[in-house]
Coordinates of C-alpha atoms (C1' of nucleotides) in Angstrom, one line a residue:
Chain A
X1346 CA -0.1 0.0 -0.1
X1347 CA 2.0 3.1 -1.4
X1348 CA 0.8 5.9 0.5
X1349 CA 1.6 8.5 3.0
X1350 CA -1.7 8.7 4.9
X1351 CA -1.3 10.6 8.1
X1352 CA -4.2 10.8 10.4
X1353 CA -4.3 13.0 13.7
X1354 CA -4.6 10.9 16.5
X1355 CA -6.4 12.3 19.6
X1356 CA -4.7 10.0 21.7
X1357 CA -1.2 11.4 21.1
X1358 CA -2.2 14.8 19.7
X1359 CA -0.1 14.4 16.8
X1360 CA -0.5 13.5 13.2
X1361 CA 0.6 10.0 12.6
X1362 CA 1.4 8.0 9.6
X1363 CA -1.3 5.5 9.1
X1364 CA -0.4 2.1 9.2
X1365 CA -3.1 -0.8 9.6
X1366 CA -2.6 -3.5 12.0
X1367 CA -3.3 -6.1 9.3
X1368 CA -2.8 -4.6 6.1
X1369 CA -4.8 -4.5 3.5
X1370 CA -7.4 -5.0 6.3
X1371 CA -8.3 -2.0 8.3
X1372 CA -10.9 -1.9 11.1
X1373 CA -12.8 1.4 11.5
X1374 CA -15.4 1.7 14.1
X1375 CA -17.4 5.0 14.6
X1376 CA -19.9 6.1 17.4
X1377 CA -23.2 6.5 15.6
X1378 CA -26.2 8.2 16.7
X1379 CA -28.6 7.7 19.5
X1380 CA -31.9 7.0 18.0
X1381 CA -34.4 8.9 19.8
X1382 CA -34.9 12.1 17.7
X1383 CA -34.6 13.4 14.2
X1384 CA -31.3 13.4 12.8
X1385 CA -29.7 17.0 12.5
X1386 CA -26.7 18.8 11.0
X1387 CA -24.1 17.6 13.8
X1388 CA -25.0 13.9 13.2
X1389 CA -24.5 14.6 9.5
X1390 CA -20.9 15.9 10.2
X1391 CA -20.1 12.7 12.0
X1392 CA -21.3 10.5 9.1
X1393 CA -20.0 12.6 6.3
X1394 CA -16.4 13.0 7.8
X1395 CA -16.1 9.3 8.6
X1396 CA -17.9 8.3 5.1
X1397 CA -15.0 10.3 3.5
X1398 CA -12.4 8.5 5.4
X1399 CA -13.9 5.2 4.5
X1400 CA -14.1 6.1 1.0
X1401 CA -10.6 7.5 0.9
X1402 CA -9.4 4.0 2.5
X1403 CA -11.2 2.3 0.1
X1404 CA -9.7 4.3 -2.8
X1405 CA -6.2 3.6 -1.6
X1406 CA -7.0 0.1 -1.9
X1407 CA -7.7 -1.1 1.6
X1408 CA -10.4 -3.7 2.5
X1409 CA -12.2 -1.8 5.3
X1410 CA -14.7 -3.2 7.8
X1411 CA -16.5 -0.2 9.0
X1412 CA -18.8 -0.6 11.9
X1413 CA -21.2 2.1 12.9
X1414 CA -23.3 1.5 16.1
X1415 CA -26.8 2.7 16.8
X1416 CA -27.4 3.4 20.4
X1417 CA -30.8 2.2 21.2
X1418 CA -30.5 1.4 24.9
X1419 CA -28.4 2.8 27.8
X1420 CA -27.4 6.3 28.0
X1421 CA -28.8 7.5 31.2
X1422 CA -30.4 10.9 30.8
X1423 CA -30.8 12.3 34.0
X1424 CA -28.9 10.7 36.8
X1425 CA -28.8 14.0 38.8
X1426 CA -32.6 13.8 39.5
X1427 CA -32.2 10.2 40.5
X1428 CA -34.5 8.8 38.3
X1429 CA -32.1 6.7 36.1
X1430 CA -34.4 6.9 33.3
X1431 CA -33.3 5.7 29.9
X1432 CA -33.6 8.4 27.0
X1433 CA -35.1 5.9 24.6
X1434 CA -37.8 4.9 27.3
X1435 CA -38.6 8.3 28.1
X1436 CA -39.4 9.6 24.8
X1437 CA -41.5 6.4 24.3
X1438 CA -43.5 7.4 27.1
X1439 CA -44.0 10.7 25.9
X1440 CA -45.0 9.4 22.5
X1441 CA -47.0 6.4 24.0
X1442 CA -44.8 4.1 22.0
X1443 CA -43.1 1.2 22.5
X1444 CA -39.3 1.8 23.0
X1445 CA -38.3 -0.2 19.9
X1446 CA -40.9 1.7 17.9
X1447 CA -39.2 4.9 18.6
X1448 CA -35.9 3.2 17.8
X1449 CA -37.3 1.8 14.6
X1450 CA -38.8 4.9 13.5
X1451 CA -35.4 7.2 14.1
X1452 CA -33.1 4.3 12.9
X1453 CA -35.1 4.4 9.6
X1454 CA -34.9 8.1 9.5
X1455 CA -31.2 8.4 9.9
X1456 CA -30.6 5.8 7.4
X1457 CA -32.6 7.5 4.9
X1458 CA -31.0 10.8 5.4
X1459 CA -27.6 9.5 5.3
X1460 CA -28.5 7.6 2.0
X1461 CA -29.7 10.6 0.4
X1462 CA -26.4 12.5 1.6
X1463 CA -24.7 9.7 -0.5
X1464 CA -22.9 8.0 2.4
X1465 CA -21.9 4.6 1.8
X1466 CA -23.7 2.0 4.3
X1467 CA -21.3 1.1 6.8
X1468 CA -20.1 -2.8 6.8
X1469 CA -22.0 -3.5 10.0
X1470 CA -24.6 -1.4 11.9
X1471 CA -24.8 -3.0 15.1
X1472 CA -27.5 -1.9 17.6
X1473 CA -26.7 -2.0 21.3
X1474 CA -30.1 -4.0 22.3
X1475 CA -28.8 -6.8 20.1
X1476 CA -25.6 -7.1 22.4
X1477 CA -26.7 -7.4 25.8
X1478 CA -24.9 -10.6 26.3
X1479 CA -21.7 -9.6 25.0
X1480 CA -22.0 -6.5 27.4
X1481 CA -22.8 -8.8 30.3
X1482 CA -19.8 -11.1 29.3
X1483 CA -17.6 -7.9 29.3
X1484 CA -18.7 -6.8 32.6
X1485 CA -18.1 -10.3 34.1
X1486 CA -14.5 -10.3 32.7
X1487 CA -13.8 -6.7 34.1
X1488 CA -15.3 -7.9 37.4
X1489 CA -13.1 -10.9 37.5
X1490 CA -10.0 -8.9 36.7
X1491 CA -10.9 -6.7 39.8
X1492 CA -11.9 -3.6 38.1
X1493 CA -15.6 -3.2 39.0
X1494 CA -17.8 -3.9 42.1
X1495 CA -21.4 -4.6 42.5
X1496 CA -23.7 -2.6 44.6
X1497 CA -27.3 -3.3 45.2
X1498 CA -27.5 -5.2 41.5
X1499 CA -25.8 -2.3 39.8
X1500 CA -22.0 -2.8 38.6
X1501 CA -19.6 0.2 38.6
X1502 CA -16.3 0.5 37.2
X1503 CA -13.5 1.3 39.7
X1504 CA -11.4 4.0 38.6
X1505 CA -9.1 4.0 41.3
X1506 CA -7.9 0.5 41.1
X1507 CA -7.9 0.7 37.4
X1508 CA -5.4 3.7 37.6
X1509 CA -3.0 1.9 40.0
X1510 CA -2.1 -0.3 37.1
X1511 CA -3.2 1.8 33.9
X1512 CA -3.5 5.4 33.4
X1513 CA -6.9 6.7 33.3
X1514 CA -7.5 10.1 31.6
X1515 CA -4.9 9.8 28.7
X1516 CA -7.4 10.5 25.9
X1517 CA -8.7 13.6 27.1
X1518 CA -5.5 14.7 29.1
X1519 CA -7.2 14.7 32.6
X1520 CA -5.3 13.5 35.6
X1521 CA -7.6 11.5 38.2
X1522 CA -6.2 13.4 41.2
X1523 CA -7.3 16.8 39.4
X1524 CA -10.7 15.4 38.6
X1525 CA -11.2 14.3 42.0
X1526 CA -10.6 17.9 43.2
X1527 CA -12.9 19.4 41.0
X1528 CA -15.6 16.9 40.9
X1529 CA -19.3 18.3 41.6
X1530 CA -21.0 16.3 44.3
X1531 CA -24.1 14.9 42.5
X1532 CA -26.9 13.4 44.2
X1533 CA -28.0 9.9 43.7
X1534 CA -24.7 8.7 43.5
X1535 CA -24.2 7.1 46.8
X1536 CA -23.6 3.7 45.4
X1537 CA -20.4 4.6 43.8
X1538 CA -17.2 4.5 45.7
X1539 CA -15.8 7.4 43.9
X1540 CA -17.4 9.9 41.9
X1541 CA -15.4 9.1 39.2
X1542 CA -16.6 5.6 38.8
X1543 CA -19.2 4.9 36.3
X1544 CA -22.0 2.4 35.8
X1545 CA -21.3 -0.8 33.7
X1546 CA -24.9 -2.2 34.6
X1547 CA -27.6 -0.3 36.2
X1548 CA -30.7 -1.9 38.0
X1549 CA -33.7 -1.1 36.4
X1550 CA -36.3 1.0 38.7
X1551 CA -39.9 0.1 38.5
X1552 CA -40.7 2.7 35.9
X1553 CA -37.9 1.7 33.6
X1554 CA -39.3 -0.3 30.7
X1555 CA -36.0 -1.4 29.0
X1556 CA -34.6 -4.0 31.1
X1557 CA -32.9 -7.5 30.8
X1558 CA -32.0 -10.2 33.2
X1559 CA -28.6 -10.4 34.4
X1560 CA -26.8 -12.3 37.2
X1561 CA -26.9 -8.9 39.0
X1562 CA -30.2 -7.6 38.6
X1563 CA -32.8 -6.9 36.0
X1564 CA -31.4 -3.9 34.6
X1565 CA -29.5 -2.4 31.6
X1566 CA -26.1 -1.8 30.5
X1567 CA -24.3 1.4 31.2
X1568 CA -23.4 4.2 28.9
X1569 CA -20.4 3.4 27.4
X1570 CA -20.2 -0.2 27.3
X1571 CA -21.8 -1.1 23.9
X1572 CA -19.0 0.4 22.0
X1573 CA -16.4 -1.5 23.8
X1574 CA -18.4 -4.8 23.6
X1575 CA -19.4 -4.3 19.7
X1576 CA -16.1 -2.9 18.6
X1577 CA -14.3 -6.0 20.1
X1578 CA -16.8 -8.4 18.6
X1579 CA -16.6 -7.2 15.1
X1580 CA -13.0 -5.5 14.9
X1581 CA -10.9 -7.6 17.4
X1582 CA -9.4 -6.7 20.9
X1583 CA -7.2 -4.2 19.1
X1584 CA -8.3 -2.4 16.0
X1585 CA -7.1 0.6 13.8
X1586 CA -9.4 3.5 14.1
X1587 CA -11.9 4.6 16.4
X1588 CA -14.1 7.9 15.6
X1589 CA -16.9 9.9 16.7
X1590 CA -17.8 13.5 17.8
X1591 CA -15.4 15.4 19.7
X1592 CA -18.0 15.7 22.4
X1593 CA -17.9 12.2 23.0
X1594 CA -14.3 12.3 23.9
X1595 CA -14.8 12.6 27.5
X1596 CA -16.3 10.9 29.3
X1597 CA -17.7 8.3 26.7
X1598 CA -14.4 7.3 24.8
X1599 CA -12.4 7.6 27.9
X1600 CA -14.5 5.3 29.8
X1601 CA -14.5 3.1 26.7
X1602 CA -10.8 2.7 26.8
X1603 CA -10.8 2.0 30.5
X1604 CA -13.5 -0.8 30.0
X1605 CA -11.8 -2.4 27.4
X1606 CA -8.4 -2.3 28.7
X1607 CA -9.5 -3.6 32.0
X1608 CA -11.4 -6.5 30.3
X1609 CA -8.6 -7.4 28.1
X1610 CA -5.4 -6.2 29.8
X1611 CA -4.1 -4.5 26.4
X1612 CA -4.8 -1.4 24.1
X1613 CA -7.7 -1.6 21.8
X1614 CA -7.8 1.4 19.8
X1615 CA -4.7 2.6 17.6
X1616 CA -5.8 5.7 16.2
X1617 CA -8.6 8.0 17.7
X1618 CA -10.2 10.6 15.6
X1619 CA -12.9 13.3 16.5
X1620 CA -14.7 15.4 14.2
X1621 CA -15.2 18.9 15.5
X1622 CA -18.9 20.5 16.1
X1623 CA -21.0 22.3 14.0
X1624 CA -22.1 25.8 15.3
X1625 CA -25.0 28.0 15.0
X1626 CA -24.6 31.6 15.9
X1627 CA -21.2 30.6 17.5
X1628 CA -22.8 27.9 20.1
X1629 CA -22.6 24.4 19.5
X1630 CA -25.5 22.9 17.7
X1631 CA -27.1 20.3 20.1
X1632 CA -30.3 18.8 20.9
X1633 CA -29.9 19.8 24.4
X1634 CA -29.4 23.4 23.6
X1635 CA -32.5 23.5 21.2
X1636 CA -30.8 25.2 18.7
X1637 CA -30.6 22.3 16.2
X1638 CA -31.6 22.2 12.6
X1639 CA -32.8 18.8 11.3
X1640 CA -31.8 17.5 7.9
X1641 CA -35.7 17.3 7.0
X1642 CA -35.8 21.3 7.7
X1643 CA -32.4 21.9 5.7
X1644 CA -33.8 20.1 2.7
X1645 CA -37.1 21.9 2.8
X1646 CA -36.1 25.2 4.3
X1647 CA -38.8 24.9 7.0
X1648 CA -36.8 26.4 10.0
X1649 CA -36.7 30.1 11.1
X1650 CA -32.9 30.4 10.5
X1651 CA -33.1 29.0 6.9
X1652 CA -33.7 31.3 4.3
X1653 CA -34.7 28.3 2.2
X1654 CA -34.1 24.9 1.4
X1655 CA -30.7 23.3 0.5
X1656 CA -29.9 20.2 -1.4
X1657 CA -28.2 17.2 0.0
X1658 CA -25.1 17.8 -2.1
X1659 CA -24.9 21.2 -1.2
X1660 CA -25.0 20.3 2.5
X1661 CA -22.2 17.5 1.8
X1662 CA -20.1 20.0 -0.1
X1663 CA -20.4 22.7 2.7
X1664 CA -19.1 20.5 5.0
X1665 CA -16.4 19.1 3.1
X1666 CA -15.0 22.8 2.5
X1667 CA -14.1 22.9 6.3
X1668 CA -11.7 20.5 7.8
X1669 CA -13.3 18.1 10.0
X1670 CA -11.2 19.1 13.0
X1671 CA -12.3 22.7 12.8
X1672 CA -15.6 23.9 14.1
X1673 CA -17.8 25.1 11.4
X1674 CA -20.4 27.8 11.9
X1675 CA -23.5 27.5 10.0
X1676 CA -25.0 30.4 7.9
X1677 CA -27.3 30.7 5.0
X1678 CA -24.6 32.7 3.4
X1679 CA -22.0 30.2 3.6
X1680 CA -24.3 27.4 2.5
X1681 CA -25.2 29.5 -0.5
X1682 CA -21.8 30.3 -1.5
X1683 CA -20.5 26.8 -1.4
X1684 CA -23.7 26.0 -3.5
X1685 CA -22.6 28.3 -6.2
X1686 CA -19.0 26.7 -6.0
X1687 CA -20.5 23.2 -6.1
X1688 CA -22.4 24.0 -9.3
X1689 CA -19.3 25.5 -10.8
X1690 CA -17.3 22.2 -10.1
X1691 CA -20.0 19.8 -11.2
X1692 CA -20.5 21.8 -14.4
X1693 CA -16.9 21.6 -15.0
X1694 CA -16.5 18.0 -14.5
X1695 CA -19.6 17.3 -16.9
X1696 CA -17.8 19.0 -19.5
X1697 CA -14.6 16.9 -19.3
X1698 CA -16.0 14.6 -21.7
X1699 CA -16.6 17.4 -24.3
X1700 CA -12.7 18.0 -24.3
X1701 CA -10.9 16.8 -27.2
X1702 CA -7.3 15.4 -26.7
X1703 CA -4.6 17.2 -28.5
X1704 CA -1.4 15.7 -30.2
X1705 CA 0.6 16.9 -27.4
X1706 CA 0.2 18.3 -23.6
X1707 CA 0.9 22.0 -23.4
X1708 CA 0.3 21.8 -19.6
X1709 CA 1.2 19.3 -16.7
X1710 CA -1.5 17.9 -14.7
X1711 CA 0.7 16.4 -12.4
X1712 CA 1.0 19.3 -10.0
X1713 CA -2.7 19.5 -9.3
X1714 CA -3.1 15.7 -8.9
X1715 CA -0.3 15.7 -6.5
X1716 CA -1.2 18.3 -4.4
X1717 CA -4.8 16.8 -4.1
X1718 CA -3.3 13.7 -2.9
X1719 CA -0.9 15.4 -0.5
X1720 CA -4.0 17.1 1.1
X1721 CA -5.9 14.1 1.5
X1722 CA -3.2 12.3 2.8
X1723 CA -2.3 15.2 5.4
X1724 CA -5.1 14.2 7.9
X1725 CA -8.0 14.3 5.3
X1726 CA -7.7 18.1 4.5
X1727 CA -10.7 18.2 2.2
X1728 CA -10.7 21.9 1.9
X1729 CA -7.4 21.9 0.2
X1730 CA -8.2 18.9 -1.8
X1731 CA -11.2 20.8 -3.1
X1732 CA -9.2 24.0 -3.8
X1733 CA -7.1 21.8 -6.2
X1734 CA -10.4 20.4 -7.9
X1735 CA -11.1 24.3 -8.6
X1736 CA -7.7 24.6 -9.8
X1737 CA -8.7 21.5 -12.2
X1738 CA -11.7 23.5 -13.1
X1739 CA -9.7 26.3 -14.5
X1740 CA -7.7 23.8 -16.3
X1741 CA -11.1 22.1 -17.9
X1742 CA -12.0 25.6 -19.1
X1743 CA -8.6 26.5 -20.6
X1744 CA -8.8 23.1 -22.3
X1745 CA -12.3 23.6 -23.5
X1746 CA -11.4 26.8 -25.2
X1747 CA -8.6 25.3 -26.9
X1748 CA -6.1 27.7 -25.2
X1749 CA -4.2 24.4 -23.7
X1750 CA -4.3 20.9 -25.0
X1751 CA -3.7 17.4 -23.3
X1752 CA -2.4 14.4 -25.1
X1753 CA -4.8 11.4 -24.7
X1754 CA -2.8 9.7 -22.1
X1755 CA -3.0 12.9 -20.1
X1756 CA -6.5 13.7 -20.7
X1757 CA -7.5 10.3 -19.6
X1758 CA -5.6 10.6 -16.5
X1759 CA -6.6 14.2 -15.5
X1760 CA -10.4 13.0 -16.3
X1761 CA -10.0 9.9 -14.1
X1762 CA -8.5 12.0 -11.4
X1763 CA -11.2 14.6 -11.3
X1764 CA -14.0 12.2 -11.4
X1765 CA -12.4 10.0 -9.0
X1766 CA -11.8 12.6 -6.2
X1767 CA -15.2 14.3 -6.7
X1768 CA -17.5 11.3 -7.0
X1769 CA -15.7 8.4 -5.4
X1770 CA -13.7 9.9 -2.6
X1771 CA -15.7 13.2 -1.8
X1772 CA -19.0 11.5 -2.6
X1773 CA -20.5 14.1 -4.6
X1774 CA -23.0 13.1 -7.1
X1775 CA -23.6 14.7 -10.6
X1776 CA -25.8 17.6 -11.0
X1777 CA -29.5 16.6 -11.3
X1778 CA -30.7 16.8 -14.7
X1779 CA -32.5 19.9 -14.5
X1780 CA -34.1 19.4 -17.8
X1781 CA -37.7 18.1 -17.7
X1782 CA -38.2 14.5 -18.6
X1783 CA -41.8 15.3 -19.3
X1784 CA -41.5 15.2 -23.1
X1785 CA -44.7 17.1 -23.9
X1786 CA -43.2 20.0 -21.4
X1787 CA -39.7 19.7 -23.1
X1788 CA -41.4 20.1 -26.4
X1789 CA -43.3 23.2 -25.4
X1790 CA -40.1 24.7 -24.1
X1791 CA -38.4 24.0 -27.3
X1792 CA -41.2 25.9 -29.4
X1793 CA -40.7 28.7 -27.1
X1794 CA -36.9 28.7 -27.3
X1795 CA -37.2 28.5 -31.3
X1796 CA -40.0 31.5 -31.0
X1797 CA -37.7 33.4 -29.2
X1798 CA -34.9 32.8 -31.4
X1799 CA -36.9 33.9 -34.6
X1800 CA -38.0 37.1 -32.7
X1801 CA -34.2 37.7 -31.9
X1802 CA -33.2 37.2 -35.5
X1803 CA -36.0 39.7 -36.5
X1804 CA -34.8 42.0 -33.9
X1805 CA -38.3 41.9 -32.3
X1806 CA -36.8 42.1 -28.8
X1807 CA -40.0 42.9 -27.2
X1808 CA -41.3 39.3 -28.0
X1809 CA -38.3 37.9 -27.2
X1810 CA -37.8 39.4 -23.8
X1811 CA -41.3 38.7 -23.0
X1812 CA -40.8 35.0 -23.6
X1813 CA -37.7 35.0 -21.4
X1814 CA -39.2 37.0 -18.5
X1815 CA -42.4 35.2 -18.4
X1816 CA -40.7 32.0 -18.3
X1817 CA -38.5 33.3 -15.6
X1818 CA -41.5 34.1 -13.7
X1819 CA -42.6 30.4 -13.9
X1820 CA -39.3 29.3 -12.4
X1821 CA -37.6 28.7 -15.7
X1822 CA -34.4 30.3 -16.6
X1823 CA -33.1 30.4 -20.2
X1824 CA -29.5 30.7 -20.9
X1825 CA -27.9 31.8 -24.0
X1826 CA -24.6 30.1 -24.6
X1827 CA -22.5 29.8 -27.9
X1828 CA -24.3 26.5 -28.5
X1829 CA -27.7 27.8 -28.4
X1830 CA -30.1 28.5 -25.7
X1831 CA -30.7 26.0 -22.7
X1832 CA -33.0 26.0 -19.7
X1833 CA -32.9 25.5 -16.2
X1834 CA -35.3 25.3 -13.3
X1835 CA -34.7 27.7 -10.7
X1836 CA -35.9 28.3 -7.1
Chain B
rG971 C1' -13.1 26.7 38.8
rG972 C1' -10.1 22.7 35.9
rU973 C1' -8.6 21.2 31.0
rC974 C1' -8.2 22.0 25.8
rG975 C1' -8.8 24.9 21.7
rC976 C1' -10.0 29.1 18.3
rG977 C1' -9.6 34.7 16.9
rU978 C1' -7.4 35.2 9.2
rG979 C1' -9.3 39.9 3.7
rG980 C1' -17.2 42.0 2.9
rC981 C1' -18.8 36.6 4.3
rC982 C1' -17.2 31.4 4.5
rG983 C1' -12.8 28.7 5.2
rA984 C1' -7.3 26.5 4.6
rG985 C1' -2.3 27.2 5.6
rU986 C1' 2.4 28.5 6.8
rG987 C1' 8.7 31.5 10.1
rG988 C1' 10.3 34.3 4.1
rC989 C1' 7.6 31.1 -1.7
rU990 C1' -0.7 32.1 -5.0
rA991 C1' -4.9 28.4 -0.5
rG992 C1' -9.8 28.1 -2.3
rG993 C1' -15.2 29.2 -2.6
rC994 C1' -18.9 33.2 -2.4
rA995 C1' -19.3 38.3 -2.9
rG996 C1' -17.2 43.1 -5.1
rC997 C1' -14.2 45.3 -9.0
rG998 C1' -12.5 45.1 -14.5
rG999 C1' -13.0 42.3 -18.9
rU1000 C1' -14.8 38.6 -22.7
rC1001 C1' -19.5 37.3 -24.7
rU1002 C1' -24.5 39.3 -25.6
rG1003 C1' -29.4 43.5 -28.8
rC1004 C1' -29.9 44.2 -23.6
rA1005 C1' -29.7 41.0 -19.4
rA1006 C1' -28.7 36.7 -17.1
rA1007 C1' -25.5 32.5 -17.4
rA1008 C1' -20.7 31.1 -18.6
rC1009 C1' -15.5 32.0 -19.0
rC1010 C1' -11.0 35.1 -18.0
rG1011 C1' -8.5 38.5 -14.6
rU1012 C1' -8.3 41.0 -9.7
rG1013 C1' -7.6 41.3 -3.5
rU1014 C1' -0.4 41.6 0.6
rA1015 C1' -6.1 39.9 5.6
rC1016 C1' -4.1 37.2 9.6
rG1017 C1' -7.5 40.3 17.9
rG1018 C1' -4.2 43.7 20.9
rC1019 C1' 0.7 44.8 23.2
rG1020 C1' 5.6 43.1 24.1
rG1021 C1' 9.5 39.6 23.1
rU1022 C1' 12.6 36.0 19.9
rU1023 C1' 14.6 36.4 14.8
rC1024 C1' 18.1 38.8 9.1
rG1025 C1' 12.8 38.1 8.8
rA1026 C1' 6.3 36.4 12.4
rA1027 C1' 0.2 36.4 10.8
rU1028 C1' 3.0 31.8 11.8
rC1029 C1' 7.4 30.6 17.9
rC1030 C1' 7.3 32.8 23.2
rG1031 C1' 4.7 35.9 27.1
rC1032 C1' 0.9 38.8 28.8
rC1033 C1' -3.9 41.0 27.8
rC1034 C1' -8.8 40.9 25.5
rG1035 C1' -12.6 38.2 22.9
rU1036 C1' -14.9 33.6 22.0
rG1037 C1' -15.9 28.4 22.2
rA1038 C1' -15.6 22.9 23.7
rC1039 C1' -15.4 19.4 27.6
rC1040 C1' -15.6 18.6 33.0
rU1041 C1' -23.9 15.9 32.8
rC1042 C1' -26.8 13.1 27.9
rC1043 C1' -25.0 14.8 23.2
rA1044 C1' -22.2 13.8 16.4

RNA sequence: GGUCGCGUGGCCGAGUGGCUAGGCAGCGGUCUGCAAAACCGUGUACGGCGGUUCGAAUCCGCCCGUGACCUCCA
């Protein structure tokens, strides 16, 4: 595998050359959504970031097993209030639905949205509720190794004991003593020996409707366990890449490391990757802050922050124009700017097939190709890769006008490069056919275009402009080009 | 309070100790009956104050602003 892909490893806080454990196989695990409400822009950033990584790894020739979980159990919502109620079950009661009905509804919604955004389906999409046994087995191992204790039917992870042999807090750069000094005293934690300890298994209260039998109690697994259990099951005890949102870094991923290491006695993830947050008005977009925009709203424009709807590819391109480790601020202006840029890019790539090869090449396509791959190899720097594609656009237009030429070999190479990066790696899709497929409508439009052409030939500009303006009012824009008049639907 | 990050031209957003990021907008031009579209060209910006250096927006210090995590969160 000849490449120099470097990835920023959250664990070491450095870019590191990526070397898979068992090349050409790569194991990739990404924390997916908790399916209890509609997908929003933040979820999509996670999905598109790691979809692009998945695509690039495939492009480099790796055989990737991409596992993205669906969280449908656990994740205590409000331990502070002592209810110990599970997010899924709370929403279920609210809507008078079975928990699994909620799960099903939102799971399908996520999958649909992600498909519309042209993300490739993961190799495996495991659900936590389907892996209760595996989670219990892992708890057993952790207890056998002496890193967990049971209290009243609940099992907690023992940070202090773990920290004697291993180091807790490496991923997030925290020290156990500092954390102890700064811990808020929360109620409802009397069972824990230390405030830092976290639940591996929780005994279910009467009101808790998602529950499973276990040797400790009828209950449910702790917040972080599913990822440890499922990643181990499908990718092995030690695997290559684990990804997720930056907000999961602590405590979720920190606990995941501790659990897994405690159960198997060795490291489990080699490269940790975290995508940064989408912000809106400078603040993190989150369900808990009630400032999120769902994908449905983005597509339709039905949100007070939205001036209008945006296409899936527009959203995908917008996200890719920022580096995944930077925060990205949402705005209509930014979205509309990338919409125009995307249109320009896709139009140019469509035009690639119209370029005639010349006898010899008057320019070199090597620099743009090399720079583009350098960018992707540099921690998946999609903004720079895209900048290189725009350089490619400039070349395409020079070639179209005959100001420069490429010999057949170079043209083929250049064309393949542009299409591969754009469609295969970045996952952008060709422009939708804006012309109507309705032959009657198409014919009518052609008649009007021809009439207008006649009028213009006769210098009857009043008539020609009337046709143009009236069509515009109907949402059809006429575009006069050298090759003739075309039309596009607008708005 | 603790930990970590960010502050780039009108907007979004890369990057870097000296070598063009890019997109959008603006401006100029080509094309056009006019316009739109399309295409070409064009912008020495890096929060403030000090310091290191031949040279810093890029390194260091201080300050200001802002955000993330520390509770579920992509």
